[in-house]
Amino acid sequence: PRQVGKSTLVKQVLHEINVPYHFAVAEDAPDRNPVWIREQWQQARQKMDFNHYSQMLLIIDEIHKFDNWSEVVKGEWDKDSFNDRNLKVIILGSSRLLLMDGLTESLAGRFELINMEHWSYKEMHDAFGFDLYHYIYFGGYPGGASLIGDEKRWRNYIQNAIIEPAIAKDVLLTKRVYKPALLKQLFLLGCSYSGELLAFNKILGQLQDAGNTDTLATYLNVLDESCLLAGLQKYAVDNARKYRSIPKFLVYNSALLSATDKGSFEQVVTDDQKWGRWVETAV
């Protein structure tokens, strides 16, 4: 997911280990040309050779911004392997959807995938002092933790730094979405129904240009892959019954529910019916 501290974590690791490194951010690439990746790789090799390092670490952040990045990485990695060069590599990506598009078969056997999820209650409690009520409402985004005293600022942060980029940059950059407005409508509607059962047939009447239930199911799957919104099927031993069941909509992080709801923290906590949905969402 976006904004869960991937880059910050790596920077903290770099300060704690005694290994020379080269840190490159894809945002600095002028034209999103994959050649930039080769250039950064070569700079790391030159630093190793010039300083006679026995090992070195190369970190490339936001790798998913390049088309065919995995093919370039494979080529450079195989060169180092053939020449017995001890250059270790960390690749960071902001979206599971886009990152997995690049993890083609060409990289098979060459990488370890480390998933970084939304922060748990214990993590938010230990790092920012969240109690259970605040975690259930404000969720597990560390970047917004310092803003919860001003709900308007916090809500703007979640909407503008997480929701909008996740949909506009991560999801809509894929070729699977032919109706962007419909996907965003589905996300906002799904947030408002988080913790509740909602049939696709019922959704059709509430969304513009909705098409059919197959389209909605496909878009919900895309949102699920992006760690934004999921439809949880009813448990059943019989798979046919399971997949025919009405899905229960659930956001991946209760902050998404709170940021798209009009109620304040105090209003939600003191409303037993609404608070029950927030608790179920957090669970």
Protein backbone atom coordinates (compact mmCIF):
# COMPACT_ATOMS: atom_id res chain seq x y z
CA PRO A 1 0.00 0.00 0.00
CA ARG A 2 0.94 3.65 -0.29
CA GLN A 3 2.26 5.67 2.64
CA VAL A 4 3.09 2.83 5.03
CA GLY A 5 6.75 3.78 5.52
CA LYS A 6 8.65 1.65 2.96
CA SER A 7 11.27 4.29 2.12
CA THR A 8 11.55 5.40 5.74
CA LEU A 9 12.18 1.83 6.87
CA VAL A 10 14.96 1.34 4.34
CA LYS A 11 16.61 4.63 5.33
CA GLN A 12 16.57 3.54 8.98
CA VAL A 13 18.15 0.21 8.03
CA LEU A 14 20.90 2.02 6.08
CA HIS A 15 21.79 4.03 9.20
CA GLU A 16 22.01 0.88 11.32
CA ILE A 17 24.14 -1.33 9.07
CA ASN A 18 27.78 -0.83 8.19
CA VAL A 19 27.46 -1.43 4.44
CA PRO A 20 28.12 1.22 1.74
CA TYR A 21 25.11 1.97 -0.43
CA HIS A 22 23.78 3.86 -3.45
CA PHE A 23 20.20 5.18 -3.09
CA ALA A 24 18.28 6.16 -6.22
CA VAL A 25 14.69 7.45 -6.53
CA ALA A 26 12.79 6.96 -9.78
CA GLU A 27 11.17 10.38 -9.36
CA ASP A 28 14.56 11.82 -10.35
CA ALA A 29 14.48 10.11 -13.75
CA PRO A 30 13.81 12.81 -16.38
CA ASP A 31 11.75 10.79 -18.86
CA ARG A 32 10.92 7.48 -17.12
CA ASN A 33 13.35 5.73 -19.46
CA PRO A 34 14.49 2.32 -18.13
CA VAL A 35 18.01 3.24 -19.24
CA TRP A 36 18.11 5.29 -16.04
CA ILE A 37 18.06 2.04 -14.05
CA ARG A 38 21.19 0.84 -15.90
CA GLU A 39 22.88 4.16 -15.18
CA GLN A 40 22.20 3.89 -11.44
CA TRP A 41 23.42 0.30 -11.44
CA GLN A 42 26.63 1.35 -13.18
CA GLN A 43 27.20 4.16 -10.68
CA ALA A 44 26.95 1.63 -7.85
CA ARG A 45 29.50 -0.62 -9.59
CA GLN A 46 31.88 2.31 -10.08
CA LYS A 47 31.64 3.23 -6.39
CA MET A 48 32.43 -0.39 -5.49
CA ASP A 49 35.46 -0.53 -7.77
CA PHE A 50 36.83 2.91 -6.88
CA ASN A 51 36.61 2.34 -3.12
CA HIS A 52 37.50 -1.38 -3.32
CA TYR A 53 34.35 -2.36 -1.44
CA SER A 54 33.85 -6.10 -0.99
CA GLN A 55 30.08 -5.60 -0.95
CA MET A 56 27.60 -2.83 -1.60
CA LEU A 57 23.87 -2.13 -1.45
CA LEU A 58 21.84 -0.62 -4.31
CA ILE A 59 18.37 0.73 -3.49
CA ILE A 60 15.97 1.83 -6.22
CA ASP A 61 12.76 3.47 -4.99
CA GLU A 62 9.49 3.76 -6.98
CA ILE A 63 10.70 1.20 -9.53
CA HIS A 64 7.19 0.60 -10.88
CA LYS A 65 7.24 3.95 -12.70
CA PHE A 66 9.27 2.33 -15.50
CA ASP A 67 7.85 0.10 -18.21
CA ASN A 68 9.61 -3.26 -18.52
CA TRP A 69 11.68 -2.53 -15.43
CA SER A 70 11.96 -6.21 -14.57
CA GLU A 71 13.76 -7.01 -17.83
CA VAL A 72 16.37 -4.32 -17.13
CA VAL A 73 16.82 -5.49 -13.54
CA LYS A 74 17.21 -9.09 -14.69
CA GLY A 75 19.91 -8.15 -17.20
CA GLU A 76 21.95 -6.12 -14.70
CA TRP A 77 21.52 -8.69 -11.92
CA ASP A 78 22.67 -11.53 -14.17
CA LYS A 79 25.77 -9.53 -15.18
CA ASP A 80 26.76 -9.14 -11.53
CA SER A 81 26.06 -12.80 -10.81
CA PHE A 82 28.22 -13.91 -13.74
CA ASN A 83 31.08 -11.64 -12.63
CA ASP A 84 30.76 -12.65 -8.94
CA ARG A 85 30.09 -9.06 -7.94
CA ASN A 86 28.61 -8.84 -4.43
CA LEU A 87 26.13 -6.05 -5.15
CA LYS A 88 22.94 -6.53 -3.15
CA VAL A 89 19.76 -4.88 -4.43
CA ILE A 90 16.57 -3.60 -2.76
CA ILE A 91 13.71 -2.56 -5.03
CA LEU A 92 10.79 -0.57 -3.62
CA GLY A 93 7.38 -0.12 -5.20
CA SER A 94 4.35 1.84 -4.01
CA SER A 95 1.62 -0.32 -5.46
CA ARG A 96 1.26 -4.07 -5.37
CA LEU A 97 -0.80 -3.85 -8.54
CA LEU A 98 1.92 -2.15 -10.59
CA LEU A 99 4.82 -3.92 -8.93
CA MET A 100 3.39 -7.34 -9.66
CA ASP A 101 2.90 -6.35 -13.31
CA GLY A 102 6.68 -6.06 -13.49
CA LEU A 103 7.49 -9.26 -11.62
CA THR A 104 7.36 -11.34 -14.76
CA GLU A 105 8.80 -14.80 -15.22
CA SER A 106 12.10 -13.19 -16.19
CA LEU A 107 12.83 -12.58 -12.49
CA ALA A 108 11.86 -16.06 -11.33
CA GLY A 109 14.22 -17.35 -8.65
CA ARG A 110 16.05 -14.04 -8.33
CA PHE A 111 14.06 -12.15 -5.71
CA GLU A 112 12.46 -12.34 -2.29
CA LEU A 113 9.16 -10.48 -1.98
CA ILE A 114 8.68 -8.64 1.33
CA ASN A 115 5.12 -7.37 1.82
CA MET A 116 4.64 -4.24 3.92
CA GLU A 117 1.04 -3.99 5.07
CA HIS A 118 -0.99 -1.29 6.81
CA TRP A 119 0.12 -0.74 10.39
CA SER A 120 -1.43 -2.81 13.16
CA TYR A 121 -2.93 -1.45 16.38
CA LYS A 122 0.18 -2.44 18.34
CA GLU A 123 2.45 -0.63 15.89
CA MET A 124 0.37 2.57 15.96
CA HIS A 125 0.13 2.35 19.76
CA ASP A 126 3.87 1.87 20.26
CA ALA A 127 4.90 4.53 17.72
CA PHE A 128 2.23 7.22 18.19
CA GLY A 129 0.37 6.38 21.41
CA PHE A 130 -2.92 5.50 19.71
CA ASP A 131 -5.56 4.01 21.99
CA LEU A 132 -8.01 1.46 20.59
CA TYR A 133 -10.71 4.02 19.79
CA HIS A 134 -8.33 6.23 17.83
CA TYR A 135 -6.88 3.27 15.93
CA ILE A 136 -10.31 1.96 14.93
CA TYR A 137 -11.30 5.40 13.61
CA PHE A 138 -8.03 6.84 12.23
CA GLY A 139 -6.60 3.55 11.02
CA GLY A 140 -3.04 2.49 10.32
CA TYR A 141 -1.41 5.17 8.17
CA PRO A 142 1.67 6.50 10.03
CA GLY A 143 1.91 9.64 7.88
CA GLY A 144 -1.39 10.98 9.17
CA ALA A 145 -0.83 10.15 12.85
CA SER A 146 0.43 13.64 13.73
CA LEU A 147 -2.66 15.27 12.16
CA ILE A 148 -5.47 13.56 14.07
CA GLY A 149 -5.84 16.57 16.36
CA ASP A 150 -7.14 18.50 13.35
CA GLU A 151 -9.61 16.20 11.61
CA LYS A 152 -9.97 18.46 8.57
CA ARG A 153 -6.22 18.35 7.88
CA TRP A 154 -6.11 14.61 8.55
CA ARG A 155 -9.02 13.97 6.17
CA ASN A 156 -7.36 16.08 3.46
CA TYR A 157 -4.14 14.10 3.90
CA ILE A 158 -5.87 10.73 3.50
CA GLN A 159 -7.85 11.90 0.47
CA ASN A 160 -5.06 13.76 -1.34
CA ALA A 161 -1.96 11.78 -0.38
CA ILE A 162 -3.41 8.27 -0.36
CA ILE A 163 -6.80 7.84 -2.03
CA GLU A 164 -6.34 10.10 -5.08
CA PRO A 165 -2.80 8.90 -5.98
CA ALA A 166 -3.73 5.27 -5.34
CA ILE A 167 -6.62 5.44 -7.80
CA ALA A 168 -5.34 8.03 -10.32
CA LYS A 169 -1.72 6.85 -10.50
CA ASP A 170 -1.67 3.23 -9.37
CA VAL A 171 -4.96 1.72 -10.47
CA LEU A 172 -5.72 3.77 -13.58
CA LEU A 173 -2.24 3.27 -15.04
CA THR A 174 -3.18 -0.33 -15.71
CA LYS A 175 -4.89 -1.30 -18.95
CA ARG A 176 -7.72 -3.13 -17.23
CA VAL A 177 -9.80 -0.07 -16.37
CA TYR A 178 -11.97 1.23 -19.21
CA LYS A 179 -14.33 3.33 -17.07
CA PRO A 180 -12.19 5.29 -14.55
CA ALA A 181 -15.12 7.32 -13.23
CA LEU A 182 -17.06 4.15 -12.53
CA LEU A 183 -14.17 2.62 -10.62
CA LYS A 184 -13.85 5.70 -8.41
CA GLN A 185 -17.62 5.70 -7.80
CA LEU A 186 -17.43 2.04 -6.82
CA PHE A 187 -14.61 2.75 -4.39
CA LEU A 188 -16.44 5.63 -2.69
CA LEU A 189 -19.69 3.65 -2.51
CA GLY A 190 -17.80 0.61 -1.16
CA CYS A 191 -16.23 2.78 1.55
CA SER A 192 -19.63 4.05 2.65
CA TYR A 193 -20.87 0.45 2.94
CA SER A 194 -17.75 -0.98 4.62
CA GLY A 195 -18.81 -3.69 7.06
CA GLU A 196 -22.13 -4.26 5.27
CA LEU A 197 -23.49 -6.70 2.70
CA LEU A 198 -24.12 -5.09 -0.68
CA ALA A 199 -25.32 -6.93 -3.78
CA PHE A 200 -23.92 -5.92 -7.16
CA ASN A 201 -27.45 -5.75 -8.57
CA LYS A 202 -28.29 -3.12 -5.98
CA ILE A 203 -25.13 -1.16 -6.85
CA LEU A 204 -26.10 -0.94 -10.53
CA GLY A 205 -28.91 1.44 -9.71
CA GLN A 206 -26.65 3.76 -7.71
CA LEU A 207 -23.77 4.17 -10.16
CA GLN A 208 -23.65 5.99 -13.49
CA ASP A 209 -22.56 4.01 -16.57
CA ALA A 210 -22.28 0.88 -14.42
CA GLY A 211 -22.69 -1.60 -17.27
CA ASN A 212 -23.18 -5.02 -15.70
CA THR A 213 -22.29 -6.92 -12.55
CA ASP A 214 -19.27 -8.56 -14.22
CA THR A 215 -17.70 -5.13 -14.77
CA LEU A 216 -18.25 -4.20 -11.13
CA ALA A 217 -16.80 -7.51 -9.94
CA THR A 218 -13.72 -6.96 -12.11
CA TYR A 219 -13.20 -3.43 -10.78
CA LEU A 220 -13.67 -4.59 -7.20
CA ASN A 221 -10.93 -7.15 -7.82
CA VAL A 222 -8.63 -4.36 -9.08
CA LEU A 223 -9.31 -2.33 -5.91
CA ASP A 224 -8.63 -5.45 -3.86
CA GLU A 225 -5.24 -5.96 -5.55
CA SER A 226 -4.43 -2.31 -4.75
CA CYS A 227 -5.08 -2.82 -1.00
CA LEU A 228 -7.99 -0.37 -1.00
CA LEU A 229 -11.33 -2.20 -0.97
CA ALA A 230 -12.38 -5.85 -0.93
CA GLY A 231 -15.60 -7.83 -1.19
CA LEU A 232 -15.59 -10.66 1.34
CA GLN A 233 -17.62 -13.67 0.22
CA LYS A 234 -19.72 -15.66 2.67
CA TYR A 235 -18.01 -18.79 3.95
CA ALA A 236 -19.36 -22.02 2.53
CA VAL A 237 -17.92 -25.49 1.97
CA ASP A 238 -19.60 -25.50 -1.43
CA ASN A 239 -17.63 -23.08 -3.64
CA ALA A 240 -20.64 -22.50 -5.88
CA ARG A 241 -22.63 -21.17 -2.93
CA LYS A 242 -19.64 -19.13 -1.78
CA TYR A 243 -19.22 -17.27 -5.07
CA ARG A 244 -22.96 -16.72 -5.50
CA SER A 245 -23.18 -15.05 -2.10
CA ILE A 246 -23.61 -11.31 -1.61
CA PRO A 247 -20.19 -9.79 -0.80
CA LYS A 248 -19.52 -7.83 2.36
CA PHE A 249 -17.61 -4.69 1.44
CA LEU A 250 -14.54 -3.94 3.56
CA VAL A 251 -11.85 -1.28 3.20
CA TYR A 252 -8.28 -2.39 3.88
CA ASN A 253 -7.74 0.43 6.34
CA SER A 254 -10.45 2.03 8.45
CA ALA A 255 -8.88 5.44 7.71
CA LEU A 256 -10.38 5.11 4.22
CA LEU A 257 -13.83 4.70 5.76
CA SER A 258 -13.40 7.64 8.14
CA ALA A 259 -11.94 9.99 5.50
CA THR A 260 -14.88 9.44 3.14
CA ASP A 261 -17.54 9.70 5.89
CA LYS A 262 -19.03 13.03 6.94
CA GLY A 263 -19.13 12.22 10.65
CA SER A 264 -16.45 13.32 13.11
CA PHE A 265 -14.54 11.06 15.51
CA GLU A 266 -16.83 12.02 18.40
CA GLN A 267 -20.00 11.51 16.36
CA VAL A 268 -18.96 8.06 15.15
CA VAL A 269 -17.74 6.81 18.55
CA THR A 270 -20.99 7.84 20.26
CA ASP A 271 -23.23 6.30 17.59
CA ASP A 272 -23.54 2.61 18.48
CA GLN A 273 -24.77 1.53 15.05
CA LYS A 274 -22.05 3.34 13.11
CA TRP A 275 -19.34 2.42 15.61
CA GLY A 276 -20.18 -1.24 15.15
CA ARG A 277 -19.35 -0.95 11.45
CA TRP A 278 -16.03 0.76 12.23
CA VAL A 279 -15.11 -1.98 14.71
CA GLU A 280 -15.97 -4.74 12.24
CA THR A 281 -13.99 -2.96 9.53
CA ALA A 282 -10.94 -2.67 11.77
CA VAL A 283 -11.17 -6.33 12.76
